[in-house]
Structures are given as structure tokens and as C-alpha cells.
Amino acid sequence: MEELKYRGKKREGRHRDTWDPFQLNPVGAEKEQKRRCFQIAQYLVAVIVGLAVLASAVVAKGSLLVLSTLSSPTSMRSPKEKQFYMLMLVFCLVCPNFLVFLKSLWRCAFKNFVQPNMKTMSFICAVECLVSLGTSVLVLVVMPQFDVLTNLFISGGVCIMSAILQIAFRLQKETWKIVFPLCSLTFTVAGYCLLGLDYHVRVTSFVDRQTSECYIYIGIGVFSSLLISLCWWENPLQATNRMQDTLSELDGFRDFVFVITSILRIIVIGGVYLVYHVLIQKSITWSDFNLNNADSELLQTGLVLLFLQAFCSAACHWFGVVACKIHAVRMSFALPVCCTGPTVLLLGLILFLTQAQKLGGADNGSITEFCESLAFLNHKNTSIVVLLEITRSICRTSLNSYYLQWPFSMLALEGVCMWLGFVTCTYYVWKIKVQRIERTSQLFVRRLYESAFIDLSLLLNTKMKVPRARNQESHDDMQSCVIYLCATMWHETYDEMLKILTSMFRLDRYRGDPKEEHKDCFDFECHIFVDDAFMTEKDAEKGTEKRLVNSYVNDLINVVVEVYRVFTNKEPDDVSIIEAPYGGRLMFVMPEGNMLYVHLKDKGLIRNKKRWSQIMYMYYLLGWKGYIVKNPQKITRQINPCRASLVSLDGEIFLLPQYDNDNKRKFISDDNTYILALDGDTDFQPKAVILLVDRLRMYENVGAACGRIHPTGMGPMVWYQKFEYAVGHWLQKTAEHVFGSVLCSPGCFSLFRGSALMDDNVLKRYTTTATRAAEYVQYDQGEDRWLCTLLLQQGWRVEYNAASDAYTNSPQEFKEFYNQRRRWGPSTLANTLDLLHSGAETVKRNSSISRLYILYQMFTVGSSILGPASVTLMIAGAFQFIFKLAGTLSIIIASIPPVFYIIICFVAKPNIQITIAGIMSVLYAFLMTASFFSIIGDMVVQGTFLTPTGLFLVSMAIMYFVTAVLHPEEFGMIIYGLMYFICIPSGYLLLTIYSLVNMHIVTWGTRESNKGEAVKKQHNILCDRNCKLCCWDMKIQVTQEKENLILQQITGQTVQQAAPVPNTTKEIPPEPISKPEPQAKVNTSKKKAVEAAKKPRTAKSKRRSSESSDTSSSSIDDSDNTRCSSSSASDNDHKYDKNNFMIDDIDLTEELPVKDWVMPVKEEFLKKLTYANMKRNLQEQIRYTLRNRDYDDVCEELVLMLTDTLNGQLVGVGPEDVLTGSQLEELQYALTEQARRILKTSRMERLERRVKLAIEKTLTAPQVQKLDESENDFWIKLIERYLKPINDPKSHQEEVTRELKSLRNKAVFLYFIINVLWVVATFFLQAIGNDVISIKIPKYYPNGTQSDEFLKVEPVSLMFLLSFAVLLIVQFLAMLYHRVYTLIHVVSYRGTEKDYKERDNEEEDDGFTLENHIANGLVITSDDL
């Protein structure tokens, strides 16, 4: 309700100024806010992850201590039990090595294999063997000899080598922090000394018959700890400049090294076990491993402890990684890991104190008597084994001494020293800062974790110095990313344009609001490339032609104005109209100072269609802008800070924004320059862009990243596409991302890396003009897929981010859908086959693509090729069940419609083909519905769903349902699954046939329109009607004939009856002005300008304009200098006599003739100077200029008084009338004088310049400019070299058509033969009979009982069914993996997303500021100018 009242209040304010106060409010225009539920969920996830880290670490550490206690020689277990628990202890050490072996082998197989350096590999293998030796000796030899408390404490000594290296290499940023490793080393040595003293007291006090043999194990334990501490040798070294070549070389083949070292570690573990327990202790009896039923408790206890230790240590490592990636390093990682040891001790004491009463000697008076009584419990089955053994182990400490019990404090002090030792050694973990989705390899040194010391392993493995491309805390580094948003438009509707413009303005608000703080700081520009933007208007009477913008451009201009008004409550201020060799350009400064360019393409001057627009902006943004950045002397020196149109929305003045962005680009590498490819109807939120930027920022080999595309619209075709897109993204895209690389990053919403596009064989190859039939199909029918193929072949990776949502309009009509897929189908197949053909070379170059992934793609391509045959056989099955037909007859009947449609496609026109396909699709939909119920009926008849078909259908339904549940925001898509199911024959059979047979048609097929064609100016038209009679469209037009007197009379009558329409265009000045000037001069110049604009050009002027659409930049520089000097004079003496300025301006207008399309476009923006708009603009300009809270009072007073002044000056002006030059000059003088008086009264004279600039900006007209000479020359040469309109001779077109038809025939023949072979094979298997050739599958009922009957299935059908099922299962597992990491990314983003908070204080400058954000501290004020 509050929102309704707020909108009503705003509407009332507009209604006071105009009779048309109504406006559009596009969805999503409101300011983004942090949702409270997301904040709560973020903290909840962090708490859950922290608890998971703590719980898994405690369980892993505790279960290892229990196993070592149960396998101890002093344990009261039998020898058989001890050797079994010792074997479980061995498996605990083997498990992490086995997991690393599997993961590394997977990466070598599916990613890439790099030939290792044998010297480096030998060194690594030697270190790993020493580490494995230390680990196995400490866990399998030493720990069973000690009590449980000593085992808990002794593991803290494994940090000793890390502390020594930190001291030796002085790795601390601040000198005083060397205290931490020094303390660590001191505490660790003190802990070892206390350990020796403690056991010395035990030996001398005869505690639990302790012998001097323990000194040997203490020495072995200390030596083993030293060997184990070598495990993290890389961590201190990678933080220095030492061994950088070796470490960087190691990163290349680390996967293969882990494969070898994990095997060596397992061998060493097994060797230590066999040598010590078989050869030295001789405690292994091999026959005791044959467990029987009586040993079920032993087996259960051992396996449970093994599972808990292995699973929880792996889970702890994984949750630790997650905690770091979601920016919860302290709360969810460092704190839980550091508290693991104390928590284990605390839980052990609680368990001992609460459960000791259950033991028989608990009622004894002293601890010694209690410990003695435990020996008698060994022969009773009344106590818990684990509790008994832990209690017995505690009794081996000094607590059980008959003489002195105070030495037990040394054991406690030993634990404190060891704990403090590793906490101080890993102090840097608490200060580490990570980016979103930080790579695991950038967080941790090793992929391998030590399960025996999981807490220490995680802390010591965390990198001391996280290498990153940029630091999020550094403002300069946050600026080092530039994004060019490039949208291509092709006959979009008004509503579609509204979506893309709203999205761009949202990003502008997200990025640039100076009142609000956020961490995602980047620079961006918006570019819209409008194809087919012009039309030719022919005047039959005068015999002239005018090249004007068409209705699509007019709609776009209206949308820009409307969106600007919604976001700012005012009209666009900074508008420039520029002629260009390719047509024209409109330049806007968005509300927060970012740039929006609209490039209007004339298809008579430059190639149209999407691929050529992409080449156009890639060469312009990457080629030309990159060139002028690397050659600053090439930038035209026309940056004039005094130009009024450069005042941003908040009243400050900057460099020309377009040049300022180019200047910033000098400090940004091509790797950090991104292009966001968009369609003209894409709708997205800023979050979607940031998530894609994260992927490219963090992974240097990622050349492109795409998001989740949601089709929008209404109708059955959209419903089908919603589920199709959902399944494609849920399963196929995620599988490609996980197993290799995404093959297609859709052009409607994809982020590309500049250096990837500029790579060899990418952009240059992308400019290739198709000349052969196969090139037309691959290059022009699916340009986004071909661009991704080029990137993949050059070694770049393409990724998919499921949380980056974008919405785009999808075809709503059956015809439009078929024509779209007619382009996509053959292009997809052509590009995939191209990638498979170059598979061997691509595998060598691309680390993300392996031979197994190529095999996976071969399988998917084969499945898609066999799609028509599979659908045909499915239809045959439906015929067989519903109509009780024989299998062979049902196959024949099912094959008739496809063959019929193939013939239709060869002989009929495309429109007829689509009509017949629509009719057949409806019939197939009825049949599929019957088929669906027939499968259910078959399960009912069989009495079980455990048939191959039934099991497949049920499992598919369950899998899709689970997948939808894992995508909660898209769960509603599951509703459209039934629509998708009944449309399978249309989508996989008829559509495949249509796209193949019509492969020779290379037109776009969608959004075709004739609005851009030549329009003949209609004169003497009496009647113009379009009529429809049955199926015929008829056009009836009655024109005036001079000889027919009757028609002349009718015409005269018509003219007389028509009401006169006033021509208001003559009242609109062609160059509205904001500077005072004598009225006579203004009127004279205005008349001349209007006459010059309306006079048709002569042939000579046309030729001169076509040869060079620019003038030299010197005239513009002169004009700018004139403006600057005039403005400076005004600032100094507060006078408004600027006659020379206006004379120069009008003379310049007379000297620069403009093209026909410029003035009509300019008149659209002159509506800014109407009374209603000017009033609203002035109010908003003042509010934005004085946005500081300290100026609230004076701001509201200024708004009120200046509004009254404006109302008084324009008493007789209508709300829609455009002000003349004299009215503007009088108004500006009055407003400025009134503002000066108010500020003087309020003692705010320092704000005078700001307010004066705001008033000038309100009264500034749109600028008509020319390109500078160098850029104009670039466009001319670019068009000449790559983008010249294609005018192939008729003979060439006929030759291409023949080649395309020949290619079509070959493709259809190949498809036909493969599918026919599949159908024929199934037909003959049916003909032979199930009794002869079939696989008999036992029939089971749902309750598990087996039937006497058997299910008979053809081998081919079963093989295909199983293959498809395996493919779906693989994709489902990939989806699960991808979902987890998407959740991590989203939580990480929510923790760092922009929080809209207003600043209380704001830095001031009495004058305007010319600032360069890159050069820190360099500020030029107005006094300097």
C-alpha cells in the first residue's frame, strides 16, 4: 500500500506540469536491496560449515586416537583384535592417498597430461616418501606405545619445520611478527622436553610398569614429527622468490606427480606395517584375519571407526575449503580447526567423568585403586570396550602413580605448549583475505591432506601468501577491470528494447552511484549496435530521396528517454548526435556518469546481421581503442573540461567520459578487458554480470563464461522451450562444464575475455567471409557457437555459471521456432564435428579437453543423430501396444509419416512444410499422450514397473524431479515437462528433418521485417487498405489522377473537410541555446540554419558528404576553446554577456552541413526544452548537485524558489511547447540571479558555481558532432577491409545455392542411411522373433518376489536404452557436483555484494573538479583552469 501511495504522489507532482503525467515503469527498475532472508541464510551457512568443520575434525581425530588405543600392546584386547585394529589404522592412512590418486588420475584423463621433468619429479617423490615414512612410523609404531593423552598432544610437533623456515626466510611483512614463529619453535621444543620429563617420572615412579624402552619411542616420535613437517615445505618457499622456477614447473604436471607419489606413499605405509609388525614384533598371525560369526562385534567396531576416520577427515578437508571460499575464514575455518584438539580433550573428559560409574571400580576411593580394578573387567562383558580401553590408557599416566601425582601437570603443560606451538605457527591464517570462489590451488599448497593430523594439516597447508591477480581491498586494483556491454539489435519491439535498456541502467546505478559504497568496482561502457537502422524516403513530386532513421530507431530513442526518466525523473542531459562512416551514432552520459553509445548501422554502408556487428565492436573496442591506448599521441586533443554537456548528474565536471574511459584503459591489460555480448532483448541483473566476471578474474585460462538463459513469452511453444532450456542447462551444460568445457556460450548473454578474442586464429578467423557451402552453415547460422569453437581450438576454456540468470524472448510462433532451429541445428552439428575432427590437436592445446571428453561428445553426437530413428521406434512401440499390432507392422506404420514429411520438405515451400509439420505435431502429441498412458498400462498389466521401459520411465521422472528440487527457483519448470514429452516427435523427428532438408536456406528466418526498406512518400492517396479474403491478402489503393475531374473534386472535398493541422516544427529551434544573445542575431541565424537543414542537397554536396562524413577536429577545438574562455570569464566576474560564443556556435552550424537523418533525431531530444520537462529537470538537477545531507535545507529552498521563478518567467508557455532562444536566455539569467540571492542569504556562496552549472546543464541542447579524423579513418578502413556490404554477382549466388543443395543432399542421405539402418536392424530382430533372439530378464514384483515369467528384450534396444541411461546418470552426477559449487559461489557473492548505504559526509570542492581516477592524488580545480 505504501508503494501505491508513493507512486501516486509522484504522479500528482508530474500532473501539475503536464496533461500527460503517465509513464512506464519497467519491471526491475526499482533499486536492488539486500534481502534479509539472504543475509540470514549467509550467516546460517557459515555457522553450519564451521560446525561441520569442527565436528568432522573432532570425530576424525577421536576415531584415530581410539584405534591407536585399541591396537596398543598394553591394551586388554586379544592379539587377534589388536592386529585387526592395527590393520584399520593402516587403511586410515591409505584412504586419503587413494582418494588423491583417483582425483589426479581423473584430471590426467579428462583434463590434460603434461610430460613431467624427471629431476623435479624425483625430488618430490623423495620428499613424499620421507613424509609417508614419518607418518606411518608415528601412527603405526610410536602412538600405540603411548597413552591417549600423549598421542593427542604429540601431533602438535609436526609444525616445527614450518616455524624454522619462517624464521630463516623472514616471511613476515612486519618485522615484529617474527615473534610468532619464534614462539612456535620455543613452545614445540618445550613440549618435547616436557614429554621426556613426564616419561622419566613415569619410569622412576614405576607407573603402570613403565620401562626405559619408552625413551626409544620418544626419540623415534620426535624424528617422525620432523619428517612429517617436511610435508608443507612448499608453503614457506612459495611465499619467497626461492625455487620459483621449480614450483611453477611443478604446477604444470602436479596431477601426474600426485598419481605417482600417492602410489609410493601407499607402498611406504604398507612397508612400515609389514617390517615392524611382521619382521620385528612378529605380532601378525595371518590366520586370525579369517573372521567368523563370533567376531561380528569386532568387525563392526573396526569398520565403523575406519569409516568415521576416513569419511570425516575427507569431509573436514572439503568443508574447510568451502569455508574459505565463502569468506568465512576466521569463523568457519581457523577457529574450528584450532579448537579441534581442546574439543577432543574436553569431550574425552566429559565422557570419562559421566560414564566412569558404569565401570566396576568407580566406587573406589583413589585413582590407583580404580585403575587396578579395571584389570578385572577384561573378562566381563558388562562394559563398553572403547570406554574401557580409553580409561585404561589414561591410567598409564602419572595420575596412577603411588608416589607423586603432580607430574601429571607436566603432561597437561606439554599439551598447552604443543597447542600454542601450532597456533602461533599458523597465525597468518587469521589474517588471510580471499576473493570470491578463490581457487583451491590458490588457497592450499597441496591437494593431499594428512588424515592422521587433519587439523594441523589444514592450517599448515593454507598458503601464507595467496597469489592473486588483484586485491579486493585495494581501490586501484578494483578499478583494473573494464567491461564493454555490447548489444546487437535486429528489429526488436518496444518492450524488448525496454528490457535491455533497463538492465543497462540498473548496472549503471549499481556501479557508479557516488553516494553508495560497494566492493565490486569496475568500469564499463554500453554499446548498442542497431542493424538495418535506416530507410529511404522518396518524394515522388520533388524527385528526391532522404535517408532517415526507421521506426525501430525512433522506438529506441523513446525507450532511452523513458528509461532515463524512470531512473532519474528527468530527461537525458548529455546527448550527442554523431555522423559516422557506417551510419550514425548517438552518445548518452548515463545518470551515474557511464557511457551509452547507440551505433546506427546503414546496411548500404556496412554489412548487417549479428556476426558482422560483433566483428565491428570487437575491432573497435579491442583493436582501435587498444591501439590508441598503447599510442597516447594518437588521441585527438579535444578534451575540453569547460564544455557544459560534460557536467555529470551530480554537478561535477570530468573529462569527456569517452576519453576518460580510454585513459583508464591504459592501466588495464587485455586479460582484464571483457566484452559482455548481449541480444537486444536480454534482461539481466548486476549480480549476473558480477558472477561471470568472477569466473574470468579467478581462472586465467577461461576465455568465455555464460549464464543460465531463461526463455520468456507466452504460449505452448514457449512452454516447450522453458523445459528444453531447463534440461539443457541443468544436465548438458553442467556436464560439459564439469567434464571438459562448454561448447557454446550463447550470444545473448556471455562474457568474453579480450585477450582470448585477440588470440591467433580467433578474431582474425572470425572475420572470414563465407564462400563455400559448409562455411555458410558453420559461420553464419550459429556465430556464437563458431566463436566458442575457435576459442576451444586455441586452448581457452568456456565455463557455465548457473547462478548468473538472464532472460531473453523466445519464439512464440511455431513458424518462428522452426526457422530458428533450422539455423541452430546444422550449425551445432557442423561446429561439433569440426571440433571432433580437430580433436587430437585440441587435446594438445586445451587443458580442459581430454580424449575421454572427446569420446563423450562423440557419444552425444551419435545419440542426436539417431534421434529420429529412436523417436520412430518409440512411436512404433505405442502403435504396438495401443492397437495390438505386430512389431514389424508397427515399425512400418511408424516409418510412413517421417518418409512422407521428407518428401514434402523436398517438393514444397518452407511455409507449407511448417504448416504440415504443425499438423503432424498435433497428431503426434495425441499419440505420445496415448503412448504415455500405454506405458503405465503396460506396467499395470505386467504387475510391476521393474521392466526395462517402466524402470527407465520411472527413474527418468525421479531424476528430473530431484534435479528440479535442487533448482528451487526453477522448480516450476517441471510443470512443462509433460508438454516437452508430447512434443518429442516434433522436436526430435520433424524438426530434424526440416532443418536438414532446408539447410540450403541461409536467411535468418526470424524477426524479418520490411520497415527498413525504401518508403515512397505518399501523395494523392485517397484510399489505402489491406483486405483479407479467405486465404488471400489483397491490397487496395486508390490514387488521384489529374485527368479525372470527379476524383479531383472528391480530393478537394476531402481536403476542405479535414481540420487544419498546425505545423509546429518551424517553432522548434534547430540549435536550442542556453547562452544569452541578442534576439535579432538569434532569429536570423535560426532561419538560415532551418533553411540549410531543409534544403535538398545537390549532387555535389552529396558526393562531398559521402567521401568524408567528418570535418577536421580543429574547428571543434576552436569552438571548445571559445566555450572554455567564455565559461571562465563567467566564473570570474559573474557576467552573462557571451555574444561571441553564440556567434561562433551558429557559424559553426552553418559551416557543417549534416545528413538528412540528424535533424529529425535531434528534434526528438529537443523535447527536453519543453516547459514541463524543464521544470522537472531543474528540480532534479538541483537535488543531485546538492545531494549532501548538510545541504538539505538550502537545496529544498532553491528547488522551491527556482521553480517559482521558472513558473513566473514562462506564464504564457504551454506544457508541451519548446522554448525559443530568447526565452532560454531570459530564463537562465533569471534563474541564476535568483539562485545567487538565495545562496548569499543562506551564506552558501561556495555552492554558487555548482548551482550555476546545474542551471546551465538544464538548459543545454543536444550536441551535433563529428567523429575525429583518426577514428573516422579507422572506420573507413575497417569497412573497406572487413565489413564492406556483400554484393555477390548472380552467378556466384547461383553457384553457392548449388553447393548448398549438394551439401544438403549429402547430409540428408547420411542421416537417412544411419537412421534407416537402425530401424531396419530393429525390424529384422522383431521379424525373427523374441523367442529366437532376445535377452531374458527375470521379472520381479515391487515387493521383491520373483515371477516365473521372463521379460524378453531385443539386444539392440536394450543396449541403446542402457547407453542413454548411463549418459543421463553421468550428467546427473555432474549436475550434483556443479550445484554444490554454484551454492558456494552464491553464498560468497551474497557476503560481498553491494550494500546501498548513503554516506553521511562528502568531500567538497567549491568549484568543479577535473579528476582522473587512475592518477591518485592528481586533482585539478576550477582555479587551475
PDB file of C-alpha atoms in Angstrom, residues 809-890:
ATOM      1  CA  ASN A 809      12.491 -13.560 -25.575  1.00  0.00           C
ATOM      2  CA  SER A 810      11.992 -16.880 -27.294  1.00  0.00           C
ATOM      3  CA  PRO A 811       9.990 -17.633 -30.454  1.00  0.00           C
ATOM      4  CA  GLN A 812       6.299 -17.759 -29.625  1.00  0.00           C
ATOM      5  CA  GLU A 813       5.073 -18.897 -33.018  1.00  0.00           C
ATOM      6  CA  PHE A 814       5.576 -22.357 -34.444  1.00  0.00           C
ATOM      7  CA  LYS A 815       6.988 -20.972 -37.693  1.00  0.00           C
ATOM      8  CA  GLU A 816       9.468 -18.696 -35.971  1.00  0.00           C
ATOM      9  CA  PHE A 817      10.601 -21.528 -33.699  1.00  0.00           C
ATOM     10  CA  TYR A 818      11.200 -23.893 -36.615  1.00  0.00           C
ATOM     11  CA  ASN A 819      13.120 -21.255 -38.556  1.00  0.00           C
ATOM     12  CA  GLN A 820      15.305 -20.511 -35.555  1.00  0.00           C
ATOM     13  CA  ARG A 821      16.146 -24.176 -35.021  1.00  0.00           C
ATOM     14  CA  ARG A 822      16.667 -24.576 -38.766  1.00  0.00           C
ATOM     15  CA  ARG A 823      19.703 -22.324 -38.275  1.00  0.00           C
ATOM     16  CA  TRP A 824      20.833 -23.746 -34.941  1.00  0.00           C
ATOM     17  CA  GLY A 825      20.630 -27.459 -35.762  1.00  0.00           C
ATOM     18  CA  PRO A 826      23.002 -27.706 -38.736  1.00  0.00           C
ATOM     19  CA  SER A 827      25.339 -25.102 -37.207  1.00  0.00           C
ATOM     20  CA  THR A 828      25.590 -27.050 -33.963  1.00  0.00           C
ATOM     21  CA  LEU A 829      26.341 -30.260 -35.797  1.00  0.00           C
ATOM     22  CA  ALA A 830      28.870 -28.583 -38.101  1.00  0.00           C
ATOM     23  CA  ASN A 831      30.808 -26.954 -35.252  1.00  0.00           C
ATOM     24  CA  THR A 832      30.780 -30.080 -33.102  1.00  0.00           C
ATOM     25  CA  LEU A 833      32.060 -32.180 -35.993  1.00  0.00           C
ATOM     26  CA  ASP A 834      34.728 -29.543 -36.642  1.00  0.00           C
ATOM     27  CA  LEU A 835      35.846 -29.775 -33.011  1.00  0.00           C
ATOM     28  CA  LEU A 836      35.845 -33.580 -33.105  1.00  0.00           C
ATOM     29  CA  HIS A 837      37.764 -33.540 -36.380  1.00  0.00           C
ATOM     30  CA  SER A 838      40.493 -31.423 -34.791  1.00  0.00           C
ATOM     31  CA  GLY A 839      40.190 -33.350 -31.525  1.00  0.00           C
ATOM     32  CA  ALA A 840      43.801 -34.565 -31.378  1.00  0.00           C
ATOM     33  CA  GLU A 841      45.196 -31.068 -31.855  1.00  0.00           C
ATOM     34  CA  THR A 842      42.630 -29.523 -29.489  1.00  0.00           C
ATOM     35  CA  VAL A 843      43.518 -32.004 -26.738  1.00  0.00           C
ATOM     36  CA  LYS A 844      47.165 -30.936 -27.014  1.00  0.00           C
ATOM     37  CA  ARG A 845      46.347 -27.238 -26.822  1.00  0.00           C
ATOM     38  CA  ASN A 846      43.406 -27.170 -24.441  1.00  0.00           C
ATOM     39  CA  SER A 847      43.998 -28.357 -20.877  1.00  0.00           C
ATOM     40  CA  SER A 848      40.233 -28.621 -20.288  1.00  0.00           C
ATOM     41  CA  ILE A 849      39.586 -31.054 -23.117  1.00  0.00           C
ATOM     42  CA  SER A 850      40.763 -34.651 -22.932  1.00  0.00           C
ATOM     43  CA  ARG A 851      40.383 -37.677 -25.137  1.00  0.00           C
ATOM     44  CA  LEU A 852      37.685 -39.024 -22.826  1.00  0.00           C
ATOM     45  CA  TYR A 853      35.760 -35.775 -23.221  1.00  0.00           C
ATOM     46  CA  ILE A 854      36.075 -36.044 -26.993  1.00  0.00           C
ATOM     47  CA  LEU A 855      34.699 -39.588 -26.666  1.00  0.00           C
ATOM     48  CA  TYR A 856      31.825 -38.254 -24.547  1.00  0.00           C
ATOM     49  CA  GLN A 857      30.988 -35.696 -27.231  1.00  0.00           C
ATOM     50  CA  MET A 858      31.123 -38.400 -29.905  1.00  0.00           C
ATOM     51  CA  PHE A 859      28.581 -40.363 -27.923  1.00  0.00           C
ATOM     52  CA  THR A 860      26.255 -37.368 -27.539  1.00  0.00           C
ATOM     53  CA  VAL A 861      26.536 -36.535 -31.250  1.00  0.00           C
ATOM     54  CA  GLY A 862      25.755 -40.149 -32.132  1.00  0.00           C
ATOM     55  CA  SER A 863      22.718 -40.060 -29.856  1.00  0.00           C
ATOM     56  CA  SER A 864      21.434 -36.892 -31.507  1.00  0.00           C
ATOM     57  CA  ILE A 865      21.970 -38.334 -34.995  1.00  0.00           C
ATOM     58  CA  LEU A 866      19.977 -41.439 -34.031  1.00  0.00           C
ATOM     59  CA  GLY A 867      17.234 -39.253 -32.534  1.00  0.00           C
ATOM     60  CA  PRO A 868      14.781 -39.575 -35.476  1.00  0.00           C
ATOM     61  CA  ALA A 869      15.122 -43.362 -35.561  1.00  0.00           C
ATOM     62  CA  SER A 870      14.716 -43.601 -31.779  1.00  0.00           C
ATOM     63  CA  VAL A 871      11.552 -41.498 -31.893  1.00  0.00           C
ATOM     64  CA  THR A 872      10.221 -43.582 -34.763  1.00  0.00           C
ATOM     65  CA  LEU A 873      10.768 -46.786 -32.799  1.00  0.00           C
ATOM     66  CA  MET A 874       9.127 -45.224 -29.738  1.00  0.00           C
ATOM     67  CA  ILE A 875       6.095 -44.378 -31.864  1.00  0.00           C
ATOM     68  CA  ALA A 876       6.130 -47.955 -33.193  1.00  0.00           C
ATOM     69  CA  GLY A 877       6.030 -49.220 -29.623  1.00  0.00           C
ATOM     70  CA  ALA A 878       2.997 -47.054 -28.962  1.00  0.00           C
ATOM     71  CA  PHE A 879       1.271 -48.461 -32.060  1.00  0.00           C
ATOM     72  CA  GLN A 880       2.141 -51.963 -30.967  1.00  0.00           C
ATOM     73  CA  PHE A 881       0.677 -51.592 -27.504  1.00  0.00           C
ATOM     74  CA  ILE A 882      -2.374 -49.457 -28.294  1.00  0.00           C
ATOM     75  CA  PHE A 883      -3.557 -51.162 -31.470  1.00  0.00           C
ATOM     76  CA  LYS A 884      -2.178 -54.632 -30.647  1.00  0.00           C
ATOM     77  CA  LEU A 885      -0.187 -54.723 -33.898  1.00  0.00           C
ATOM     78  CA  ALA A 886       2.733 -56.962 -34.675  1.00  0.00           C
ATOM     79  CA  GLY A 887       6.149 -55.453 -34.038  1.00  0.00           C
ATOM     80  CA  THR A 888       7.154 -55.463 -37.725  1.00  0.00           C
ATOM     81  CA  LEU A 889       3.891 -53.887 -38.858  1.00  0.00           C
ATOM     82  CA  SER A 890       4.058 -51.181 -36.197  1.00  0.00           C
TER      83      SER A 890
END
